[in-house]
Amino acid sequence: MDIPPSDDAWALRFVDAGRRVEMDGETRWLLRGVGGRVQAGTAVAVIGPSGAGKSTLLSLCNLMQTPDAGEVHVFGREVRDWDVRSLRRRVGLVMQQPVMLPGTVRDNLVAAARLHGAPEPDVSAILSEVGLPPELAERPARDLSGGQKQRIALARTLVNRPDILLLDEATSALDRESAAIVEALVMRRVREQGLTAVWVTHDLEQARRIGDEIWLVAEGCVVERGPAAQVLAAPRTAWGRRFLLGTAAEEADGAPAGRDEGMLAHGTEHREEGTRG
Amino acid sequence: MSLWALAWTLVFVATAMGLSMWRRLGLEKDMLIAAVRATVQLMAIGYVLKFVFRVDHAALTSAMVLLMSAVAADNASRRGQRLAGRFWRVWMAVMSTEIVTLGFLLASRVIPFQPAYVIPISGMIIGNAMVASALFLNRLRGEAQARRDEMMVLLTLGATPRQASRHVVKAAVKASMIPTIDSTKTMGLVQLPGMMTGQIIAGADPIQAVRYQLLIVFALIASAAFTTMVLGALTYGRLFNEYLQPVV
């Protein structure tokens, strides 16, 4: 059953949530003991070193990965109690690697509508919203540049009109101007339409701009959480001070062991500059 | 053919074994086992068929077809190891193909319901369905792995398992039908099919033999298409868990 978005509801609530993997006969926690709430209609910037568990955190919200411990609630309902398809329509995810579906740009942009038997959206309007020319509609999607693909991936997700938008490094392949267009588009939806955004970024300046709250994830735990100004200016933990003040960025990058966050993080090169802020 | 004449053909096996020994391929033992197994299996099936043809009872003929389909399903389901419940799925695909294809031939009176017609033609239909099923299961896994990112995108947009795996199943169906289509294209040019050859050697009119062979060829194309599509419909759901996450 769908639950309507509500201003006074928590869009997301994590209760001691965790996710583990078995590797070489050993259990490794990608994420452990995560607690916290995200107010509907706000934007949370998730920052932290590579392999910290940020992408895993996102994938628990739309059940692309299942929590192995604790609970994750979306609009008051635990993710496993949702009809999965309804949940994923309500909680959109823009992946780090912008994978294009076969066919043209138009095919990609109308994919969500076709999946749900909904009327096809105005492709030209969508393209202009993400700063791309309407002529692009009939181009094979695989021929686009990385930056164009990333914007198409975002637009493709927005066609579903999600109430929560999860962005995993969604502007990492974009130049400054294109990144600003995407950022403005998402934040306009947050401020004017009550969209809730959870945005994983390595760019601390971006985190400062977009985040009503900032969550710092390190070694599979949320080590700092609070209003952006407070977290960035006066981190409370040693981890926060090390990461945010950049006194030991190399150490921070090396600290969380092992591979990156499961299925959502394949083949990514994180930008060191972003982590040093 | 007399047993004496048949015995002479062992010269071929001996020649192959001799060549293997000469080139030190180490295949002599395998060749001997293969020759003995083929002889025992074919002689045994020859006597079984003789008995079934003589009794000429619908129940016995049906039992033979069921046995063939079970062996075929067991063989084909050895592929796709990670797909649970694959034996029953393959068996259902093979049997539904057999029922539709043979049912059409019987209903349209192309062949009579006699074991001498039903069993060999069923054998060819089921054998072809078995090969197509094995190829399908093999390719399904490969395609699902190759197109995992695409499936993930569709799932995040709220796709059903059927929608998310549509391209995967389509590619696996196409790939598993290619051998049947290719062998049909070259039939008569590259090889003379076994059934036709057998009939001609046994003294049948070549034109009649060709007609029967064409019947089989057409039935086999349908059987490959039908089997893989039924199997696709029965297996795509196994690519996902209860939370619609890919498991392959």
Coordinates of C-alpha atoms in Angstrom, one line a residue:
Chain A
M1 CA 0.0 0.0 0.0
D2 CA 1.4 3.4 -0.9
I3 CA 1.8 6.0 1.9
P4 CA 1.4 9.6 0.7
P5 CA 4.3 12.0 1.4
S6 CA 3.8 14.2 4.4
D7 CA 5.6 17.3 5.6
D8 CA 5.7 16.1 9.2
A9 CA 6.6 12.5 8.4
W10 CA 10.2 11.3 8.4
A11 CA 11.0 10.4 4.9
L12 CA 13.7 8.0 6.0
R13 CA 14.5 6.4 9.4
F14 CA 17.4 4.1 10.1
V15 CA 17.2 1.9 13.2
D16 CA 20.5 0.2 14.0
A17 CA 20.7 -0.7 10.3
G18 CA 23.5 -2.9 9.0
R19 CA 24.6 -4.7 5.9
R20 CA 27.2 -7.4 5.7
V21 CA 29.0 -9.5 3.1
E22 CA 30.7 -12.9 3.3
M23 CA 34.2 -12.8 1.8
D24 CA 36.5 -15.7 1.9
G25 CA 34.5 -17.3 4.7
E26 CA 34.6 -14.2 6.8
T27 CA 31.9 -11.7 7.6
R28 CA 32.6 -8.1 6.8
W29 CA 30.1 -5.3 7.8
L30 CA 29.8 -2.8 5.0
L31 CA 27.5 -0.8 7.2
R32 CA 26.8 -1.2 10.9
G33 CA 24.6 0.3 13.6
V34 CA 23.3 3.1 11.4
G35 CA 20.6 5.3 13.1
G36 CA 19.2 8.6 12.0
R37 CA 16.2 10.3 10.4
V38 CA 15.7 12.4 7.3
Q39 CA 13.0 15.0 7.4
A40 CA 10.8 15.0 4.3
G41 CA 11.5 17.8 1.9
T42 CA 15.1 18.3 3.0
A43 CA 18.4 17.4 1.4
V44 CA 21.1 15.3 3.2
A45 CA 24.6 15.3 1.9
V46 CA 26.4 12.1 2.6
I47 CA 30.2 12.4 2.6
G48 CA 33.1 10.1 3.6
P49 CA 36.1 8.3 2.2
S50 CA 35.9 5.7 -0.5
G51 CA 34.6 2.3 0.6
A52 CA 33.0 3.8 3.7
G53 CA 29.6 2.4 3.0
K54 CA 27.9 5.5 1.5
S55 CA 26.5 3.7 -1.6
T56 CA 25.4 0.8 0.6
L57 CA 23.5 3.3 2.7
L58 CA 21.6 4.5 -0.4
S59 CA 20.8 1.0 -1.7
L60 CA 19.2 0.0 1.6
C61 CA 16.6 2.8 1.1
N62 CA 15.2 1.4 -2.1
L63 CA 15.8 -2.3 -1.2
M64 CA 18.4 -2.9 -3.9
Q65 CA 20.2 -4.4 -0.9
T66 CA 18.4 -5.9 2.1
P67 CA 19.4 -4.8 5.6
D68 CA 21.1 -7.7 7.5
A69 CA 20.5 -6.0 10.8
G70 CA 18.1 -3.4 12.1
E71 CA 15.5 -1.6 10.0
V72 CA 15.1 1.1 7.4
H73 CA 11.8 2.9 7.3
V74 CA 10.5 4.9 4.3
F75 CA 7.6 7.2 5.2
G76 CA 7.0 5.2 8.4
R77 CA 7.0 1.7 6.7
E78 CA 9.9 -0.7 6.9
V79 CA 11.3 -1.3 3.4
R80 CA 10.6 -5.0 3.5
D81 CA 6.9 -4.3 4.2
W82 CA 6.6 -2.2 1.0
D83 CA 5.5 -3.5 -2.3
V84 CA 9.0 -3.4 -3.8
R85 CA 7.9 -1.8 -7.1
S86 CA 5.9 0.9 -5.3
L87 CA 8.9 1.6 -3.1
R88 CA 11.2 2.0 -6.0
R89 CA 8.9 4.3 -7.8
R90 CA 8.8 6.5 -4.7
V91 CA 12.5 6.2 -3.9
G92 CA 14.5 6.9 -7.1
L93 CA 18.1 6.1 -7.4
V94 CA 20.7 7.7 -9.7
M95 CA 23.7 5.4 -9.8
Q96 CA 27.3 6.4 -9.9
Q97 CA 27.8 4.8 -13.3
P98 CA 25.2 6.1 -15.7
V99 CA 24.1 2.9 -17.5
M100 CA 22.1 3.6 -20.6
L101 CA 19.3 1.3 -21.6
P102 CA 19.4 0.0 -25.3
G103 CA 17.9 2.4 -27.8
T104 CA 17.7 6.2 -28.1
V105 CA 17.8 8.9 -25.5
R106 CA 14.0 9.1 -25.9
D107 CA 13.7 5.4 -25.2
N108 CA 15.6 6.0 -21.9
L109 CA 13.5 8.9 -20.9
V110 CA 10.2 7.2 -21.5
A111 CA 11.4 3.9 -19.9
A112 CA 9.8 4.5 -16.5
A113 CA 6.5 5.5 -18.0
R114 CA 6.4 2.5 -20.3
L115 CA 7.2 0.2 -17.3
H116 CA 4.3 1.5 -15.4
G117 CA 1.9 1.9 -18.3
A118 CA 1.8 5.7 -17.7
P119 CA 1.5 8.4 -20.5
E120 CA 4.8 9.2 -22.1
P121 CA 6.3 12.4 -20.8
D122 CA 7.4 15.5 -22.9
V123 CA 10.9 14.4 -23.8
S124 CA 12.0 17.9 -25.1
A125 CA 10.9 19.5 -21.8
I126 CA 12.8 16.9 -19.8
L127 CA 16.0 17.4 -21.9
S128 CA 15.8 21.2 -21.5
E129 CA 15.3 20.8 -17.7
V130 CA 18.7 19.0 -17.4
G131 CA 20.3 21.5 -19.8
L132 CA 20.5 19.3 -22.9
P133 CA 19.2 20.2 -26.4
P134 CA 16.0 18.6 -27.7
E135 CA 17.8 17.2 -30.8
L136 CA 19.5 14.7 -28.5
A137 CA 16.2 12.8 -28.2
E138 CA 16.7 10.6 -31.3
R139 CA 20.5 9.9 -30.7
P140 CA 21.5 6.4 -29.6
A141 CA 22.0 6.7 -25.9
R142 CA 25.2 4.7 -25.9
D143 CA 26.9 7.4 -28.1
L144 CA 26.5 10.2 -25.5
S145 CA 29.4 11.6 -23.5
G146 CA 29.8 10.6 -19.8
G147 CA 28.3 13.8 -18.6
Q148 CA 25.3 13.7 -20.9
K149 CA 24.7 10.1 -19.8
Q150 CA 24.7 11.2 -16.2
R151 CA 22.1 13.9 -16.9
I152 CA 19.9 11.5 -18.8
A153 CA 20.2 9.0 -16.0
L154 CA 19.0 11.7 -13.6
A155 CA 16.2 12.8 -15.9
R156 CA 15.1 9.2 -16.4
T157 CA 14.7 8.7 -12.7
L158 CA 12.8 12.0 -12.2
V159 CA 10.2 10.9 -14.8
N160 CA 8.9 8.6 -12.0
R161 CA 8.2 11.7 -9.8
P162 CA 9.9 10.1 -6.8
D163 CA 9.3 11.5 -3.3
I164 CA 12.8 10.6 -2.3
L165 CA 15.8 10.9 -4.6
L166 CA 19.0 9.0 -3.9
L167 CA 22.0 10.4 -5.8
D168 CA 25.3 8.5 -5.8
E169 CA 27.9 10.9 -7.1
A170 CA 25.5 12.1 -9.7
T171 CA 27.6 15.1 -10.8
S172 CA 31.0 13.5 -10.6
A173 CA 31.4 13.3 -14.4
L174 CA 30.0 16.8 -15.1
D175 CA 31.8 20.0 -15.7
R176 CA 31.2 22.8 -13.2
E177 CA 28.4 24.4 -15.4
S178 CA 26.5 21.2 -16.0
A179 CA 26.9 20.2 -12.3
A180 CA 25.3 23.6 -11.3
I181 CA 22.4 22.9 -13.6
V182 CA 21.8 19.5 -12.1
E183 CA 22.2 20.8 -8.6
A184 CA 19.8 23.6 -9.2
L185 CA 17.2 21.3 -10.7
V186 CA 17.3 18.9 -7.8
M187 CA 17.3 21.6 -5.1
R188 CA 14.4 23.4 -6.8
R189 CA 12.4 20.1 -6.5
V190 CA 13.5 19.9 -2.9
R191 CA 12.5 23.4 -2.0
E192 CA 9.4 23.8 -4.2
Q193 CA 8.0 20.3 -4.5
G194 CA 8.9 18.7 -1.2
L195 CA 11.3 16.2 -2.7
T196 CA 13.7 14.5 -0.2
A197 CA 17.2 14.2 -1.5
V198 CA 20.0 12.0 -0.1
W199 CA 23.1 13.0 -2.1
V200 CA 26.4 11.1 -1.8
T201 CA 29.2 13.4 -2.8
H202 CA 32.9 13.7 -2.5
D203 CA 32.8 17.5 -3.1
L204 CA 32.6 19.2 0.3
E205 CA 31.7 22.5 -1.3
Q206 CA 28.7 20.8 -3.0
A207 CA 27.8 19.2 0.4
R208 CA 27.9 22.6 2.0
R209 CA 25.6 24.1 -0.8
I210 CA 23.0 21.4 -0.9
G211 CA 22.9 19.7 2.5
D212 CA 20.4 20.8 5.1
E213 CA 22.2 18.1 7.1
I214 CA 25.5 16.4 6.5
W215 CA 26.1 12.7 7.4
L216 CA 29.8 11.7 7.5
V217 CA 30.2 7.9 6.9
A218 CA 33.4 6.2 7.8
E219 CA 34.3 2.5 8.2
G220 CA 30.7 1.5 7.8
C221 CA 29.3 3.8 10.5
V222 CA 27.7 7.3 10.5
V223 CA 30.2 9.1 12.6
E224 CA 28.9 12.6 12.3
R225 CA 25.4 13.8 11.7
G226 CA 23.9 17.3 12.0
P227 CA 23.3 20.6 10.3
A228 CA 25.7 21.3 7.5
A229 CA 27.3 24.4 9.1
Q230 CA 27.8 22.6 12.4
V231 CA 29.3 19.4 11.0
L232 CA 31.6 21.2 8.6
A233 CA 32.7 23.9 11.0
A234 CA 33.0 22.0 14.2
P235 CA 33.1 18.2 13.8
R236 CA 32.6 16.5 17.1
T237 CA 34.5 13.3 16.5
A238 CA 38.2 12.6 15.9
W239 CA 37.2 11.0 12.6
G240 CA 35.2 14.1 11.6
R241 CA 38.1 16.4 12.4
R242 CA 40.6 14.2 10.5
F243 CA 38.3 13.9 7.4
L244 CA 36.8 17.4 7.3
L245 CA 39.7 19.4 8.3
G246 CA 41.9 17.4 5.9
T247 CA 44.8 16.9 8.3
A248 CA 45.1 13.3 7.4
A249 CA 43.2 12.8 4.2
E250 CA 45.5 10.0 2.9
E251 CA 45.0 8.2 6.1
A252 CA 41.2 8.7 5.9
D253 CA 41.1 7.4 2.4
G254 CA 43.1 4.3 3.3
A255 CA 41.4 3.5 6.6
P256 CA 38.2 1.7 5.6
A257 CA 39.4 -1.7 4.4
G258 CA 38.4 -3.6 1.3
R259 CA 36.2 -3.0 -1.7
D260 CA 33.8 -0.2 -2.3
E261 CA 30.1 -0.3 -1.6
G262 CA 28.9 -3.4 -3.3
M263 CA 26.8 -3.2 -6.4
L264 CA 26.6 0.5 -6.7
A265 CA 30.2 1.4 -6.7
H266 CA 31.8 -0.5 -9.5
G267 CA 34.8 1.0 -11.3
T268 CA 34.7 4.4 -9.7
E269 CA 37.7 6.7 -9.3
H270 CA 37.1 9.0 -6.4
R271 CA 38.5 12.5 -6.5
E272 CA 41.0 13.1 -3.8
E273 CA 40.6 16.9 -4.1
G274 CA 37.0 16.6 -3.1
T275 CA 37.8 14.8 0.1
R276 CA 40.3 17.4 1.2
G277 CA 37.7 20.1 0.7
Chain B
M1 CA 22.7 -56.1 -42.4
S2 CA 24.3 -59.3 -41.1
L3 CA 26.2 -59.3 -37.7
W4 CA 29.3 -60.4 -39.7
A5 CA 29.0 -57.2 -41.8
L6 CA 28.4 -55.1 -38.7
A7 CA 31.5 -56.7 -37.0
W8 CA 33.6 -55.5 -40.0
T9 CA 32.7 -51.9 -39.2
L10 CA 34.7 -52.3 -35.9
V11 CA 37.7 -51.7 -38.2
F12 CA 36.8 -48.0 -38.0
V13 CA 37.1 -48.1 -34.2
A14 CA 40.3 -50.0 -34.4
T15 CA 41.8 -47.6 -36.9
A16 CA 40.9 -44.6 -34.7
M17 CA 42.4 -46.3 -31.7
G18 CA 45.6 -47.1 -33.7
L19 CA 45.9 -43.5 -34.8
S20 CA 45.4 -42.4 -31.2
M21 CA 48.2 -44.8 -30.0
W22 CA 50.5 -43.7 -32.9
R23 CA 50.0 -40.0 -32.1
R24 CA 50.0 -40.7 -28.3
L25 CA 46.7 -38.9 -27.8
G26 CA 45.7 -41.2 -25.0
L27 CA 42.2 -41.6 -26.2
E28 CA 42.1 -45.3 -26.9
K29 CA 40.4 -46.2 -23.6
D30 CA 37.7 -43.6 -24.1
M31 CA 37.1 -44.7 -27.7
L32 CA 36.7 -48.3 -26.6
I33 CA 34.3 -47.4 -23.8
A34 CA 32.3 -45.2 -26.2
A35 CA 32.1 -48.0 -28.8
V36 CA 31.0 -50.6 -26.3
R37 CA 28.5 -48.2 -24.7
A38 CA 27.0 -47.2 -28.0
T39 CA 26.7 -50.9 -29.0
V40 CA 25.1 -52.0 -25.8
Q41 CA 22.7 -49.0 -25.6
L42 CA 21.6 -49.2 -29.2
M43 CA 21.1 -53.0 -29.1
A44 CA 19.1 -52.7 -25.9
I45 CA 16.9 -49.9 -27.3
G46 CA 16.5 -52.0 -30.5
Y47 CA 15.0 -54.9 -28.5
V48 CA 12.9 -52.6 -26.4
L49 CA 11.5 -50.9 -29.5
K50 CA 10.8 -54.3 -31.1
F51 CA 8.8 -55.3 -28.0
V52 CA 6.9 -52.0 -27.9
F53 CA 6.1 -52.2 -31.6
R54 CA 4.9 -55.7 -31.3
V55 CA 2.7 -54.9 -28.2
D56 CA 1.4 -51.7 -29.9
H57 CA -0.3 -50.3 -26.8
A58 CA -1.0 -46.6 -26.2
A59 CA 0.1 -46.8 -22.5
L60 CA 3.4 -48.4 -23.4
T61 CA 4.1 -45.9 -26.1
S62 CA 3.2 -43.0 -23.8
A63 CA 5.5 -44.5 -21.1
M64 CA 8.4 -44.6 -23.6
V65 CA 7.8 -40.9 -24.4
L66 CA 7.7 -40.0 -20.7
L67 CA 10.9 -41.8 -20.1
M68 CA 12.6 -40.1 -23.0
S69 CA 11.4 -36.7 -21.7
A70 CA 12.6 -37.4 -18.2
V71 CA 16.1 -38.4 -19.4
A72 CA 16.2 -35.3 -21.6
A73 CA 15.2 -33.0 -18.8
D74 CA 17.7 -34.5 -16.5
N75 CA 20.5 -34.0 -19.1
A76 CA 19.5 -30.5 -20.0
S77 CA 19.0 -29.3 -16.4
R78 CA 22.6 -30.1 -15.6
R79 CA 23.2 -26.7 -17.1
G80 CA 22.1 -23.6 -15.2
Q81 CA 23.4 -25.0 -11.9
R82 CA 22.3 -22.0 -9.8
L83 CA 18.7 -22.0 -11.0
A84 CA 16.6 -23.9 -8.4
G85 CA 13.9 -26.4 -9.6
R86 CA 15.3 -26.5 -13.1
F87 CA 14.6 -30.2 -13.7
W88 CA 10.8 -29.7 -13.4
R89 CA 10.9 -26.5 -15.4
V90 CA 12.9 -28.2 -18.2
W91 CA 10.7 -31.2 -18.1
M92 CA 7.6 -29.1 -18.4
A93 CA 9.1 -27.1 -21.3
V94 CA 10.1 -30.4 -23.1
M95 CA 6.8 -32.1 -22.5
S96 CA 4.7 -29.1 -23.5
T97 CA 6.7 -29.0 -26.7
E98 CA 6.2 -32.7 -27.3
I99 CA 2.5 -32.5 -26.6
V100 CA 1.9 -29.5 -28.9
T101 CA 4.1 -30.8 -31.8
L102 CA 3.2 -34.4 -31.7
G103 CA -0.4 -33.5 -31.0
F104 CA -0.6 -31.4 -34.1
L105 CA 1.0 -34.2 -36.3
L106 CA -1.5 -36.7 -34.9
A107 CA -4.6 -34.5 -35.0
S108 CA -3.9 -33.5 -38.5
R109 CA -3.3 -37.2 -39.4
V110 CA 0.1 -36.5 -40.8
I111 CA 1.3 -39.6 -38.8
P112 CA -0.8 -42.4 -37.3
F113 CA -0.8 -43.1 -33.6
Q114 CA 1.5 -46.2 -33.9
P115 CA 4.7 -46.7 -31.9
A116 CA 6.8 -47.0 -35.1
Y117 CA 5.9 -43.4 -35.9
V118 CA 5.3 -41.8 -32.5
I119 CA 8.5 -43.0 -30.7
P120 CA 11.1 -42.1 -33.3
I121 CA 9.5 -38.7 -34.1
S122 CA 9.1 -38.0 -30.4
G123 CA 12.8 -38.9 -29.9
M124 CA 13.8 -36.3 -32.4
I125 CA 11.5 -33.6 -31.0
I126 CA 12.5 -34.3 -27.4
G127 CA 16.2 -34.5 -28.4
N128 CA 16.1 -31.2 -30.1
A129 CA 14.1 -29.7 -27.2
M130 CA 16.8 -31.0 -24.8
V131 CA 19.6 -29.4 -26.8
A132 CA 17.7 -26.1 -27.0
S133 CA 17.0 -26.2 -23.3
A134 CA 20.6 -26.8 -22.3
L135 CA 21.7 -24.0 -24.6
F136 CA 19.1 -21.7 -23.2
L137 CA 20.0 -22.4 -19.5
N138 CA 23.6 -21.9 -20.3
R139 CA 23.0 -18.6 -22.1
L140 CA 20.5 -17.3 -19.6
R141 CA 23.0 -17.1 -16.9
G142 CA 25.7 -15.5 -19.2
E143 CA 23.3 -13.0 -20.5
A144 CA 22.0 -12.1 -17.0
Q145 CA 25.5 -11.5 -15.9
A146 CA 26.4 -9.5 -19.0
R147 CA 23.3 -7.3 -18.7
R148 CA 23.3 -7.0 -14.9
D149 CA 23.7 -3.2 -14.9
E150 CA 20.8 -2.8 -17.4
M151 CA 18.6 -5.0 -15.2
M152 CA 19.6 -3.0 -12.1
V153 CA 18.6 0.3 -13.8
L154 CA 15.2 -1.2 -14.8
L155 CA 14.7 -2.5 -11.3
T156 CA 15.5 0.8 -9.7
L157 CA 12.8 2.4 -11.9
G158 CA 10.3 -0.1 -10.6
A159 CA 10.3 -2.8 -13.2
T160 CA 8.8 -6.3 -12.6
P161 CA 11.2 -9.3 -13.0
R162 CA 9.6 -10.0 -16.4
Q163 CA 10.3 -6.4 -17.6
A164 CA 13.8 -6.3 -16.1
S165 CA 14.8 -9.6 -17.7
R166 CA 13.0 -9.2 -21.1
H167 CA 16.2 -8.5 -23.1
V168 CA 18.1 -11.2 -21.2
V169 CA 15.5 -13.9 -22.0
K170 CA 15.2 -12.7 -25.6
A171 CA 18.9 -12.9 -26.2
A172 CA 19.1 -16.4 -24.6
V173 CA 16.1 -17.6 -26.7
K174 CA 17.8 -16.3 -29.9
A175 CA 21.1 -17.9 -29.1
S176 CA 19.6 -21.3 -28.3
M177 CA 17.6 -21.4 -31.5
I178 CA 20.6 -20.6 -33.8
P179 CA 21.9 -24.2 -34.0
T180 CA 18.5 -25.5 -35.1
I181 CA 18.1 -22.8 -37.7
D182 CA 21.7 -23.1 -39.0
S183 CA 21.4 -26.9 -39.4
T184 CA 18.1 -26.5 -41.2
K185 CA 19.7 -24.0 -43.6
T186 CA 22.4 -26.4 -44.7
M187 CA 20.3 -29.5 -44.7
G188 CA 20.8 -31.6 -47.8
L189 CA 23.8 -29.5 -48.8
V190 CA 26.2 -30.2 -46.0
Q191 CA 24.7 -33.3 -44.4
L192 CA 21.9 -35.8 -45.2
P193 CA 19.8 -36.1 -42.1
G194 CA 19.9 -39.3 -40.2
M195 CA 16.3 -40.2 -40.5
M196 CA 16.3 -39.7 -44.3
T197 CA 19.5 -41.6 -44.7
G198 CA 18.2 -44.5 -42.6
Q199 CA 15.0 -44.7 -44.7
I200 CA 16.9 -44.6 -48.0
I201 CA 19.3 -47.3 -46.8
A202 CA 16.3 -49.4 -45.6
G203 CA 14.9 -49.3 -49.2
A204 CA 12.4 -46.5 -49.0
D205 CA 11.6 -44.2 -51.9
P206 CA 14.0 -41.1 -51.6
I207 CA 11.1 -38.7 -52.3
Q208 CA 9.0 -40.3 -49.5
A209 CA 12.1 -40.1 -47.2
V210 CA 12.6 -36.4 -48.0
R211 CA 8.9 -35.7 -47.2
Y212 CA 9.2 -37.3 -43.8
Q213 CA 12.5 -35.5 -43.2
L214 CA 10.9 -32.1 -44.1
L215 CA 8.1 -32.9 -41.6
I216 CA 10.7 -33.5 -38.9
V217 CA 12.7 -30.4 -39.9
F218 CA 9.6 -28.2 -39.6
A219 CA 8.6 -29.8 -36.4
L220 CA 12.1 -29.2 -35.0
I221 CA 12.1 -25.5 -35.7
A222 CA 8.8 -25.2 -33.9
S223 CA 10.0 -27.3 -31.1
A224 CA 13.2 -25.2 -30.5
A225 CA 11.1 -22.0 -30.5
F226 CA 8.4 -23.4 -28.3
T227 CA 10.7 -25.0 -25.8
T228 CA 12.9 -22.0 -25.3
M229 CA 10.0 -19.6 -25.0
V230 CA 8.2 -21.8 -22.5
L231 CA 11.5 -22.4 -20.6
G232 CA 12.1 -18.6 -20.6
A233 CA 8.6 -18.0 -19.1
L234 CA 9.3 -20.6 -16.5
T235 CA 12.8 -19.5 -15.5
Y236 CA 13.1 -15.7 -15.7
G237 CA 11.7 -15.3 -12.2
R238 CA 14.5 -17.4 -10.7
L239 CA 17.0 -14.6 -11.7
F240 CA 15.6 -12.5 -8.8
N241 CA 15.0 -13.0 -5.1
E242 CA 11.8 -12.1 -3.1
Y243 CA 12.9 -8.4 -2.9
L244 CA 13.4 -8.2 -6.7
Q245 CA 17.2 -8.1 -6.5
P246 CA 19.2 -10.0 -9.1
V247 CA 20.7 -13.2 -7.8
V248 CA 22.8 -14.3 -10.8

